[in-house]
Coordinates of C-alpha atoms and ligand atoms in Angstrom, one line a residue:
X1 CA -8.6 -17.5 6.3
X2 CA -6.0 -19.6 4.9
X3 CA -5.4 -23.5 4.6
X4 CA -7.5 -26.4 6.6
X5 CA -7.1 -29.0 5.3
X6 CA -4.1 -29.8 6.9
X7 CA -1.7 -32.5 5.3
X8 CA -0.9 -33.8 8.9
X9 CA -4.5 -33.7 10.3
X10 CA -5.8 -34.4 7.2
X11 CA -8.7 -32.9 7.7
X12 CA -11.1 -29.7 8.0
X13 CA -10.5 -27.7 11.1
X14 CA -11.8 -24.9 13.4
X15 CA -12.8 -21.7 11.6
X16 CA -9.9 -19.7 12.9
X17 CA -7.8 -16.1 12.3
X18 CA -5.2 -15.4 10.5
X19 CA -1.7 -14.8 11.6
X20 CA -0.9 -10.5 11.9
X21 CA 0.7 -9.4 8.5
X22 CA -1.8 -11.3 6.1
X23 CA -3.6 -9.9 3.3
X24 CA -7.4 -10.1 4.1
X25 CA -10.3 -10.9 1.4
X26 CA -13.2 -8.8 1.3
X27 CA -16.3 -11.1 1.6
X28 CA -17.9 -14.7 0.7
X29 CA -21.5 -14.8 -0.4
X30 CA -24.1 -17.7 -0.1
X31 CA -27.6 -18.4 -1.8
X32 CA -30.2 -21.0 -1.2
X33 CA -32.9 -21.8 -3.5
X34 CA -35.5 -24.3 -2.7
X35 CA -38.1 -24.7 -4.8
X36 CA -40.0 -26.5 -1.6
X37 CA -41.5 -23.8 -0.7
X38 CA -41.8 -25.5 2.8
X39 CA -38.5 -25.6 3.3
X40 CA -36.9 -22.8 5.5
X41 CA -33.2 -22.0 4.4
X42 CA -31.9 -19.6 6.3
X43 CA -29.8 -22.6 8.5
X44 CA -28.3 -23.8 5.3
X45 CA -27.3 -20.1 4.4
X46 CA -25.8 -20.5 8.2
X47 CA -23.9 -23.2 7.4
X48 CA -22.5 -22.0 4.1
X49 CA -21.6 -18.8 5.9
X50 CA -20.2 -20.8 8.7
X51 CA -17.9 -22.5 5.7
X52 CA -16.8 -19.0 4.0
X53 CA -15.9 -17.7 7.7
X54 CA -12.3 -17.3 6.3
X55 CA -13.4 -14.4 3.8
X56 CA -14.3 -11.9 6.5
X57 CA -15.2 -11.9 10.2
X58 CA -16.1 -8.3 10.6
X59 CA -19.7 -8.7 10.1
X60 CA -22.2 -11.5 8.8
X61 CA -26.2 -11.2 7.6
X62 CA -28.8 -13.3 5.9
X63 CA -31.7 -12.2 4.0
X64 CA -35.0 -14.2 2.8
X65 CA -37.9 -13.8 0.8
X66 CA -40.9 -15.5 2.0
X67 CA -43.6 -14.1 -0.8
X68 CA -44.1 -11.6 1.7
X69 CA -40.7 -9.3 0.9
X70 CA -37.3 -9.8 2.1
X71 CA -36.5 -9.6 5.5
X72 CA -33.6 -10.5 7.0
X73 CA -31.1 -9.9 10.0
X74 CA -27.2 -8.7 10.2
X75 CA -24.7 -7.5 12.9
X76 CA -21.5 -7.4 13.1
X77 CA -19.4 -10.3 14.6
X78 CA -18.7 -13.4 13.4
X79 CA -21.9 -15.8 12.0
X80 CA -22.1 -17.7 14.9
X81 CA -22.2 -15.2 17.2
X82 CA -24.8 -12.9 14.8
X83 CA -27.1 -15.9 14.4
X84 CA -28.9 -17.6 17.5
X85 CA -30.7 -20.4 16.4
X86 CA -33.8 -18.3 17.7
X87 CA -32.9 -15.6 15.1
X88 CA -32.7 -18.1 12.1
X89 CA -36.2 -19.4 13.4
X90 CA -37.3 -16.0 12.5
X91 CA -35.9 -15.9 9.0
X92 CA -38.8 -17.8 7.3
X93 CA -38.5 -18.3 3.5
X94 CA -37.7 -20.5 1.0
X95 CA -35.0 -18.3 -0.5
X96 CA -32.1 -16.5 0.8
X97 CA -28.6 -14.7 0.8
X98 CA -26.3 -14.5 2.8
X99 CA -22.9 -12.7 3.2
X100 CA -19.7 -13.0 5.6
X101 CA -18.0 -9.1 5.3
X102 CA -14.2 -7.5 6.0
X103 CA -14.3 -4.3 5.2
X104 CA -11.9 -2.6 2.8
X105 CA -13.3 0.5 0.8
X106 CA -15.9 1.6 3.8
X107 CA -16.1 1.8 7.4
X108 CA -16.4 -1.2 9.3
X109 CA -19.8 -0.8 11.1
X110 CA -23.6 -2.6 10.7
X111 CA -24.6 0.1 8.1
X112 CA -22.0 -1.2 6.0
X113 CA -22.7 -4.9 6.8
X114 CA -24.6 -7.0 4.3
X115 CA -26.9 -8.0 2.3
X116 CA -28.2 -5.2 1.3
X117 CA -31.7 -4.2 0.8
X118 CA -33.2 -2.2 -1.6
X119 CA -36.2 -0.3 -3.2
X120 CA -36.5 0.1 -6.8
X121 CA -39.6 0.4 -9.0
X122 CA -40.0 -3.2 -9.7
X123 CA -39.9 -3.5 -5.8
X124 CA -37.2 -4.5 -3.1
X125 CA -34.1 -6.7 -3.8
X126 CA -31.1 -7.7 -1.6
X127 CA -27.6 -7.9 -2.9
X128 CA -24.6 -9.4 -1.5
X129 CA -21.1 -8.8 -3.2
X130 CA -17.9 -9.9 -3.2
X131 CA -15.1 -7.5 -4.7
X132 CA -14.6 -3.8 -5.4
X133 CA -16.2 -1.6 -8.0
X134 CA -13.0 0.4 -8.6
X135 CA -15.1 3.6 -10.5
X136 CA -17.8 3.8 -7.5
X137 CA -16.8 7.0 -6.5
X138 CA -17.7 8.9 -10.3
X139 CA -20.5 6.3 -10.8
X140 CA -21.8 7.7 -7.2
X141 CA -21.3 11.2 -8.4
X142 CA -22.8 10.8 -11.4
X143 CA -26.2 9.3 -9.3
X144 CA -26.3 11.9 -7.0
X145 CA -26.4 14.7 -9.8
X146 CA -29.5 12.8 -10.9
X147 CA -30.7 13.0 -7.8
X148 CA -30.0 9.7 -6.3
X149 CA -29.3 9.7 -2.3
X150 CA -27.0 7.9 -0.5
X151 CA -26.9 6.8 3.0
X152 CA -23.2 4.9 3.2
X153 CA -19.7 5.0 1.5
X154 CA -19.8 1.7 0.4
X155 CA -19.4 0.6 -2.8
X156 CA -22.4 -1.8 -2.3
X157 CA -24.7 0.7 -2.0
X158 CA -23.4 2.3 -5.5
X159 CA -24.0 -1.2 -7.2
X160 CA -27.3 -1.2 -6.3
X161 CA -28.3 2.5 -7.6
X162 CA -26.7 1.3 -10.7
X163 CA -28.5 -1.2 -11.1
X164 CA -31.7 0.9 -10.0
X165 CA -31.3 3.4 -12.1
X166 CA -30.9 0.3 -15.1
X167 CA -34.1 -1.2 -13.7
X168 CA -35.9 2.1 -15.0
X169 CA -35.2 1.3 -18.6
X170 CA -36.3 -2.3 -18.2
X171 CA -38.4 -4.4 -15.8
X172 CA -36.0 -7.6 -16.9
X173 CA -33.5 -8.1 -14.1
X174 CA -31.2 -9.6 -16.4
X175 CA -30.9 -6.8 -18.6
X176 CA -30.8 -4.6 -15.9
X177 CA -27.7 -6.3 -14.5
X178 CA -25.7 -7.1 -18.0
X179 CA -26.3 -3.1 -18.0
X180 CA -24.9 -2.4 -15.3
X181 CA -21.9 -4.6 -15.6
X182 CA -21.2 -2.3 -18.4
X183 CA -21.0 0.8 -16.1
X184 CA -19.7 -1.2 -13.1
X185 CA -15.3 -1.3 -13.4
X186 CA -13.5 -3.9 -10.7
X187 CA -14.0 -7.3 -9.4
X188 CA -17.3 -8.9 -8.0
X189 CA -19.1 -11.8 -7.3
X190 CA -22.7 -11.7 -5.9
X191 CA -25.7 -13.0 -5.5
X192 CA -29.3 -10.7 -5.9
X193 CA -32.2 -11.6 -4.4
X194 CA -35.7 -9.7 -5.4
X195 CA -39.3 -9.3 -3.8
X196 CA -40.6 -11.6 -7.0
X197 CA -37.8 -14.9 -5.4
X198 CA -35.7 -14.4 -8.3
X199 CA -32.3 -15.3 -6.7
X200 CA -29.4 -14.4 -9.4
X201 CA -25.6 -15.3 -9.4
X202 CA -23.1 -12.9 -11.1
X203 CA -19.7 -12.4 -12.0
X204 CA -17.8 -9.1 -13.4
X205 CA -16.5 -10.4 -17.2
X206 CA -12.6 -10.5 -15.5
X207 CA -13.7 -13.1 -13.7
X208 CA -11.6 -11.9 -10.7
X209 CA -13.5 -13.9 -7.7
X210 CA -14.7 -17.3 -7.4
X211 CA -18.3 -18.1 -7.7
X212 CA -19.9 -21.5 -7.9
X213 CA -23.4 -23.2 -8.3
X214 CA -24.1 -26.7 -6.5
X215 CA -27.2 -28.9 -5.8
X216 CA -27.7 -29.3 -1.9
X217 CA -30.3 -32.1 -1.1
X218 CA -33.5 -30.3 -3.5
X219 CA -31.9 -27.4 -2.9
X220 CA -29.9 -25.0 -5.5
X221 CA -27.1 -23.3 -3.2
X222 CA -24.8 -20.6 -5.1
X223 CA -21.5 -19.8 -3.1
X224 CA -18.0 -18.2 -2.9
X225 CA -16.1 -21.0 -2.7
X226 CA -17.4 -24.8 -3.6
X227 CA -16.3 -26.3 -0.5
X228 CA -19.1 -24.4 1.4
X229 CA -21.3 -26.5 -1.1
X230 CA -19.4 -29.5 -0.4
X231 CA -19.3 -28.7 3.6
X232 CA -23.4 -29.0 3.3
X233 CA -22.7 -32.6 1.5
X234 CA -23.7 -31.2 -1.8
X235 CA -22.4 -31.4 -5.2
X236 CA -20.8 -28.7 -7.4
X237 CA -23.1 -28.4 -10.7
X238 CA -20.9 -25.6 -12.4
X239 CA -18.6 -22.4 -12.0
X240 CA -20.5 -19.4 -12.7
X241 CA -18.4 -18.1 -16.1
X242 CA -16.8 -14.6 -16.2
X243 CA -19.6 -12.0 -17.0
X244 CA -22.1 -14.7 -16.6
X245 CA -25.7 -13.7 -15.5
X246 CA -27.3 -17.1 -13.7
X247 CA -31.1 -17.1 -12.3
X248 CA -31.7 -19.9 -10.4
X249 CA -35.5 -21.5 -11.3
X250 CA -37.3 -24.4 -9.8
X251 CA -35.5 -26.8 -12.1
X252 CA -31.9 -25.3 -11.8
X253 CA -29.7 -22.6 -12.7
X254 CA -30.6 -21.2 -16.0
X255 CA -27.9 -18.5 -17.8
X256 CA -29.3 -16.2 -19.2
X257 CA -26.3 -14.2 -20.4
X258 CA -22.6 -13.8 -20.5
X259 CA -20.9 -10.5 -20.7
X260 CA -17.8 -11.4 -22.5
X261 CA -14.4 -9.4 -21.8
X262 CA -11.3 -9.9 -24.0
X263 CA -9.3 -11.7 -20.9
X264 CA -9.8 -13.0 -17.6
X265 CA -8.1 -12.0 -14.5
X266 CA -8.6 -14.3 -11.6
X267 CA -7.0 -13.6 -8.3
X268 CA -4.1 -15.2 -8.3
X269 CA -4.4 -14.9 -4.6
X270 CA -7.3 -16.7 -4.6
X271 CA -5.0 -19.9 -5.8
X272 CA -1.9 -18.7 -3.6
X273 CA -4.1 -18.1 0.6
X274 CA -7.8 -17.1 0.4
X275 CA -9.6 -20.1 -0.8
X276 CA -9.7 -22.5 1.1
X277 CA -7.9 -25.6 0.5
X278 CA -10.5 -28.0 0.2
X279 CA -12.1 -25.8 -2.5
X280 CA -11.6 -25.4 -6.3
X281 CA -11.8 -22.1 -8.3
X282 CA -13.1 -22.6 -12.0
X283 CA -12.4 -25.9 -12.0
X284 CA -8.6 -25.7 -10.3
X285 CA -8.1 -27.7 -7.5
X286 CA -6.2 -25.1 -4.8
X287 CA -4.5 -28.1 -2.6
X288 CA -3.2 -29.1 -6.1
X289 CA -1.7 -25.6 -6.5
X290 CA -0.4 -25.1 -3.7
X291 CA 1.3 -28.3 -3.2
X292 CA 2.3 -27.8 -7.1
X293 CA 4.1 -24.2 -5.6
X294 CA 5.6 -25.9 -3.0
X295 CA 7.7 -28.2 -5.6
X296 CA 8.3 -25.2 -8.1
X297 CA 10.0 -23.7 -5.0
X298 CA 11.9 -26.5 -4.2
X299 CA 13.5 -26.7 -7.9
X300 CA 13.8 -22.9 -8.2
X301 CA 15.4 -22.4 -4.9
X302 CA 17.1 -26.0 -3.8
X303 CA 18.5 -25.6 -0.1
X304 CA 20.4 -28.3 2.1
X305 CA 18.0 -28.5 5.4
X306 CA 17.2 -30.8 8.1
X307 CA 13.8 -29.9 8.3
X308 CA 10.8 -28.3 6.9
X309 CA 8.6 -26.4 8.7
X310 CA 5.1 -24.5 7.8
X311 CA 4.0 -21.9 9.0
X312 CA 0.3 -22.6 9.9
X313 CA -1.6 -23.1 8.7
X314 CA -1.1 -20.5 5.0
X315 CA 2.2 -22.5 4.7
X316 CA 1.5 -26.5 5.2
X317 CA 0.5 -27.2 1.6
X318 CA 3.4 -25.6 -0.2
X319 CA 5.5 -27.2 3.1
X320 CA 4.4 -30.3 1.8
X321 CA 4.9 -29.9 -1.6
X322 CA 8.8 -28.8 -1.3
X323 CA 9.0 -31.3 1.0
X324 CA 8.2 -34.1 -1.5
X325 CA 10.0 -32.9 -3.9
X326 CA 13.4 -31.9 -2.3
X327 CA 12.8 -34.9 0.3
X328 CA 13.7 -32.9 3.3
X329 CA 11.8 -34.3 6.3
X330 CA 8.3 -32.0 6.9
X331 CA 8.0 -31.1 10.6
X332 CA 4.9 -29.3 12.7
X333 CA 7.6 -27.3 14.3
X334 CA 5.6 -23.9 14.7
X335 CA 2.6 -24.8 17.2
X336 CA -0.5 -22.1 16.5
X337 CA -3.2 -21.3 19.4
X338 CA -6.4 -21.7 17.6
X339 CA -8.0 -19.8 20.3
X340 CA -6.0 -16.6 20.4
X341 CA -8.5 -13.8 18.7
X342 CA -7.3 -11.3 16.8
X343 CA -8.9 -7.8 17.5
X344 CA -9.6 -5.7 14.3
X345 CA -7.5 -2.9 14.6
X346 CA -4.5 -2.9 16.1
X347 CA -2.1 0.2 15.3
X348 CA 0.9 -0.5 17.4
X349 CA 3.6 -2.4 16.4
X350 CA 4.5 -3.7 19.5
X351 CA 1.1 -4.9 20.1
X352 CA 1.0 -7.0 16.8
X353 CA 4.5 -8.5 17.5
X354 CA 3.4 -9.8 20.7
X355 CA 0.5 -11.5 19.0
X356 CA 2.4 -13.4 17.2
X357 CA 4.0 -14.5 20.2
X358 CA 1.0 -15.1 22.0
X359 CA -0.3 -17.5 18.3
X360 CA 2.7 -19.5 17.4
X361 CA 5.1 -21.7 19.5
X362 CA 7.9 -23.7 18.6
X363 CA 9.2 -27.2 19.4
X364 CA 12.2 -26.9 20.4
X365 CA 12.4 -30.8 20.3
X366 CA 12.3 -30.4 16.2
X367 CA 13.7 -27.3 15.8
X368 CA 17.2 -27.4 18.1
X369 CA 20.4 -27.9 16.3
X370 CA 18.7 -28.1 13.2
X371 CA 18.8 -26.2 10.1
X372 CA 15.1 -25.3 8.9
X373 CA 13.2 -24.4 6.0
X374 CA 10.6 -21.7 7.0
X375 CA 7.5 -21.8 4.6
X376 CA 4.5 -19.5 4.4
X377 CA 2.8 -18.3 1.5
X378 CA 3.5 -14.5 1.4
X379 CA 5.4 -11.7 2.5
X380 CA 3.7 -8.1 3.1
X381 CA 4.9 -6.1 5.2
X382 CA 7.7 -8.7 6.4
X383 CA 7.2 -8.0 10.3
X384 CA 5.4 -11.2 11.0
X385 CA 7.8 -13.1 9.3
X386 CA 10.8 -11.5 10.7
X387 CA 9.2 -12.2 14.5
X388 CA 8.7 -16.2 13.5
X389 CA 12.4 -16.1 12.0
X390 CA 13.3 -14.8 15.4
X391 CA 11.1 -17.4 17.3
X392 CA 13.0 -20.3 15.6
X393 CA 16.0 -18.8 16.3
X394 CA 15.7 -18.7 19.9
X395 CA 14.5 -22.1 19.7
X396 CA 17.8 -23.2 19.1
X397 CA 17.9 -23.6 14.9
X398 CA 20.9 -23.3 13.5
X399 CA 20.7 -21.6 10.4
X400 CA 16.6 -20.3 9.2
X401 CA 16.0 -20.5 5.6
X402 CA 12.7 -18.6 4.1
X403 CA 11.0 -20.0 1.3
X404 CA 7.5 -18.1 0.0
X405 CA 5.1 -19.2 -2.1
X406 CA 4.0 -16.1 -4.0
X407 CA 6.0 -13.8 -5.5
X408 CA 7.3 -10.4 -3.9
X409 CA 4.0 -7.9 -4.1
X410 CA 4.8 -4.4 -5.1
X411 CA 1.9 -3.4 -5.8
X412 CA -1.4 -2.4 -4.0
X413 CA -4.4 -4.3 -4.6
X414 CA -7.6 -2.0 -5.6
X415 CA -10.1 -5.3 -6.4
X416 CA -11.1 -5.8 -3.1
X417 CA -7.9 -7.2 -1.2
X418 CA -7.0 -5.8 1.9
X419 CA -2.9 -4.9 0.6
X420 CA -1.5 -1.6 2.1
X421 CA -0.3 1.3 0.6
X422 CA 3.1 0.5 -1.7
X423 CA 5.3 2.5 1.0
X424 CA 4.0 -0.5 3.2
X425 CA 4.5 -3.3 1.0
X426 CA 8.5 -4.5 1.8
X427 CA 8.8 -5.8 -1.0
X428 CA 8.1 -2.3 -3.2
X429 CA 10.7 -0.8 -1.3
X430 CA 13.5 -3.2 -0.6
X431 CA 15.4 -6.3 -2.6
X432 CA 15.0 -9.6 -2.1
X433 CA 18.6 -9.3 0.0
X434 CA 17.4 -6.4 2.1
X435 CA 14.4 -8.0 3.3
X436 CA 16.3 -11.6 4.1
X437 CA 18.2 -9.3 6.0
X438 CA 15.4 -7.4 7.6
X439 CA 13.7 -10.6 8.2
X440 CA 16.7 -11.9 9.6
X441 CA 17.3 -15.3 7.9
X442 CA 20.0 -17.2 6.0
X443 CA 18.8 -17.4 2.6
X444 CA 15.2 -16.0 1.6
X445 CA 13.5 -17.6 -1.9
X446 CA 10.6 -16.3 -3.0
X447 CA 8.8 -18.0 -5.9
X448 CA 8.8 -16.4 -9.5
X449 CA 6.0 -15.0 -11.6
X450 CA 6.4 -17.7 -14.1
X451 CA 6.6 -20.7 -11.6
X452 CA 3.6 -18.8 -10.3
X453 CA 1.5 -19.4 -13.4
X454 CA 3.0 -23.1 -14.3
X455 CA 1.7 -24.1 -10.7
X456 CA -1.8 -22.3 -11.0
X457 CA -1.4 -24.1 -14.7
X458 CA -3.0 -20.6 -16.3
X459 CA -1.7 -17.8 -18.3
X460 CA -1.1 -13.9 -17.7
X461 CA -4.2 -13.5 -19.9
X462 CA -6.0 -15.6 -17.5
X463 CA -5.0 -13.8 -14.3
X464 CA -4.7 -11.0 -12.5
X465 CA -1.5 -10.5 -10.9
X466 CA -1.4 -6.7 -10.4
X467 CA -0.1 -6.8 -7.2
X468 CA 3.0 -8.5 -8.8
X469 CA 3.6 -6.9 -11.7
X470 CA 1.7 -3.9 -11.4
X471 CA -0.3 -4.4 -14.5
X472 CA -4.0 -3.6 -13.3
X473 CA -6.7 -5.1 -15.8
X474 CA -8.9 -2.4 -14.7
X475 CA -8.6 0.9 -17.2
X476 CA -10.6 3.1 -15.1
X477 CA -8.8 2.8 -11.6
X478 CA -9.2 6.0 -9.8
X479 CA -5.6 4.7 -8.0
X480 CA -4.7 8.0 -6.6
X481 CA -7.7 8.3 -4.7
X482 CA -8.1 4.9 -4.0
X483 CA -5.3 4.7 -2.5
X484 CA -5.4 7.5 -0.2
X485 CA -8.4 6.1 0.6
X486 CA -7.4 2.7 1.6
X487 CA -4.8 4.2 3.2
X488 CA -6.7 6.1 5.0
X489 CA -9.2 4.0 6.4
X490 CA -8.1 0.8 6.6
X491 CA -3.9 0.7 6.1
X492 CA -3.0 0.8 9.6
X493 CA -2.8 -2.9 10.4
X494 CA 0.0 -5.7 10.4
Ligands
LIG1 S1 -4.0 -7.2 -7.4 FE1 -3.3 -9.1 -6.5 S2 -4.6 -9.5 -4.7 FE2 -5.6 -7.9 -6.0 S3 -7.0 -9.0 -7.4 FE3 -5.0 -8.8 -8.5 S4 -3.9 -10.7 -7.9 FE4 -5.6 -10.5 -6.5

């Protein structure tokens, strides 16, 4: 998760974790349509997944249809250690999904991994799904009063009774699905694949995740994020619109409807740390934004420094940007071990903090005597930050000046972001002066809502920025219980 394309490297690297303390994205989701029947595409569903690693290690599947059914294989683990290239030789088909998972509204185990297959009376389809359905819990109620049985607490799983229970009204999978958008609240992005080798893309009417069409070779690849179409040396053919319905056909993606909402609401997050760098979101470059932030920051918070240093890799793009425009020299002085892996849970504090120890090292040689500009992209809980303040302290800087590329979150996040609870998020509880002092550094600047939106170059009726401003999109958040529940199951880390 985070940036790769690095401005010093200058290009792609390793598939790696993310530093303790950073907000994780719930999933990326791949399709492959070839129209060759032939051709077997469960290795480019690999690669894709292999691309959207960043969007969730915790578990990774693909699913095909071969004209047979849909069959397919998932564990948990990253993609390549779930795939052997003896598996994928078993994953025969023409079409296929295929879904990299983090878990944030159910438990983290294979039931819960995806795609997801089911039986409806048109016959079996796989989903896989990007987001949160923030009204899963009544909609699942509702179901199980009409008799409707459920075998996990995922949200997932709710989707596709939905969309069951819509599939007994119509045998058209597109009205089926622009029905169930109507019942469905929250953010998502997903493909659906069905026993007939109809592969679909959709996208909730807020638009709040990314989801692209491209053309790989003869193939028709739908994904999270367009570098994972770009990774496979294809081209981008079009962002799948907010609320749009796409099928994918021999001859390309035909839409077949759009669901329109009175105002968008993409992630603003998206723009700020998950997507990758390399990647554009409806059209938006995200280097371009970043780099953009980095400048805003610059102007909003000028600061006399020797050097500016990123912390990798979230930070390096904003680094650079501030960098140009305040022309203080930009330095690799935080060093990260690519090959320290994180474990999923870890509850104790002390545990996390030496982590972040074992991850990042500084160079002394840039960093001694000198007064430094410490970028990253966000602050959460602040105890990360605080430890890398402390690392360049002791490396000899003499003064440690914070500069962060998102606004202070205040908020939880119930579309399908990993935030904690409020009392977790520093930000909802303390000023910007208390947490430069809790973090222990000389001046602390955090960007502003409204540099925010001139660097992503879209409007609050284009965004969601809940987290920020605590103005959800969503009517029907059941926040009170969502929140225990997040809290409960997954707020223990960073
Ligand atoms: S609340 Fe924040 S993290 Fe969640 S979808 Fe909105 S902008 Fe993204």
């Amino acid at each position: 998760m985070g940036e790769y394309n690095t401005i010093v490297y200058g290009a792609i690297s390793m598939i790696e974790q993310p530093l303790y303390g950073k907000p994780r994205e719930h999933c990326g989701v791949i399709g492959v349509y070839s129209p060759d029947k032939s051709i077997q595409v469960s290795r480019y569903a690999f690669d894709g997944l292999i691309a959207l690693q960043h969007r969730g290690q915790e578990s990774a599947g693909i699913y095909v249809q071969n004209g047979k059914g849909i069959t397919g294989h998932k564990d948990m683990g990253l993609a390549s250690t779930v795939f052997t290239k003896k598996i994928l030789s078993t994953l025969y088909g023409n079409k296929a999904i295929g879904h990299v998972r983090y878990s944030t509204t159910a438990d983290s185990n294979v039931e819960n991994a995806q795609p997801k297959k089911f039986v409806s009376t048109l016959g079996s389809y796989a989903i896989a799904f990007n987001g949160t359905i923030t009204n899963f819990l009544s909609l699942r109620s509702i179901l199980e009063e009409k008799g409707h049985v459920f075998h996990t607490n995922s949200d997932t799983e709710t989707v596709a009774h939905v969309l069951a229970a819509n599939l007994l009204e119509t045998d058209d999978y597109s009205q089926a699905i622009a029905k169930s958008m109507n019942d469905l609240k929250g953010s998502y992005s997903m493909v659906l694949l069905n026993e007939a080798g109809d592969l679909y893309a959709i996208r909730d009417p807020l638009g709040f995740k990314p989801l692209c069409i491209g053309r790989v070779n003869s193939m028709y690849m739908v994904a999270s994020e367009t570098a994972a179409i770009e990774s496979l040396n294809g081209s981008v053919l079009e962002h799948v619109e907010p609320g749009q319905i796409t099928r994918i056909t021999d001859y390309g993606p035909v839409k077949e409807t759009v669901v329109k909402a009175n105002r968008h609401a993409r992630c603003m997050f998206e723009f700020v740390y998950f997507s990758r760098t390399d990647s554009n979101f409806d059209g938006i470059s995200i280097y371009k934004v970043r780099e953009r932030l980095g400048r805003i920051l610059s102007q909003i918070h000028p600061v006399d420094a020797d050097i500016i240093v990123p912390v990798p890799d979230s930070g390096r793009t904003a680094a650079a940007g501030l960098a140009a425009e305040s022309g203080i020299p930009l330095g690799e002085g935080l060093i990260k071990n690519r090959y320290v892996w994180r474990t999923f849970i870890m509850p104790v504090q002390a545990e996390r903090e030496d982590q972040v120890k074992l991850k990042l090292n500084p160079v002394r040689e840039l960093i001694t005597g000198k007064d430094v500009v410490l970028v990253d992209d966000s602050i959460v809980r602040a105890t990360t930050m605080k430890r890398i303040v402390c690392l360049i302290r002791n490396a000899g800087a003499r003064k440690v000046h914070v500069r962060v590329s998102c606004p202070p979150i205040i908020a939880p996040c119930y579309m399908g972001i990993d935030f904690p609870t409020s009392r977790e998020l520093i930000a909802a509880n303390q000023t910007v002066e208390q947490i430069e002092k809790f973090i222990g550094a000389d001046s602390l600047g955090y960007m502003t809502i409204d540099g925010l939106m001139q660097g992503i170059g879209l409007g609050e009726d284009e965004l969601c920025m809940a987290c920020l401003n605590k103005e959800y999109p969503i009517e029907s958040v059941e926040a009170d219980f969502l929140e225990s529940y997040l809290g409960g199951a997954k707020g223990s880390e960073n």
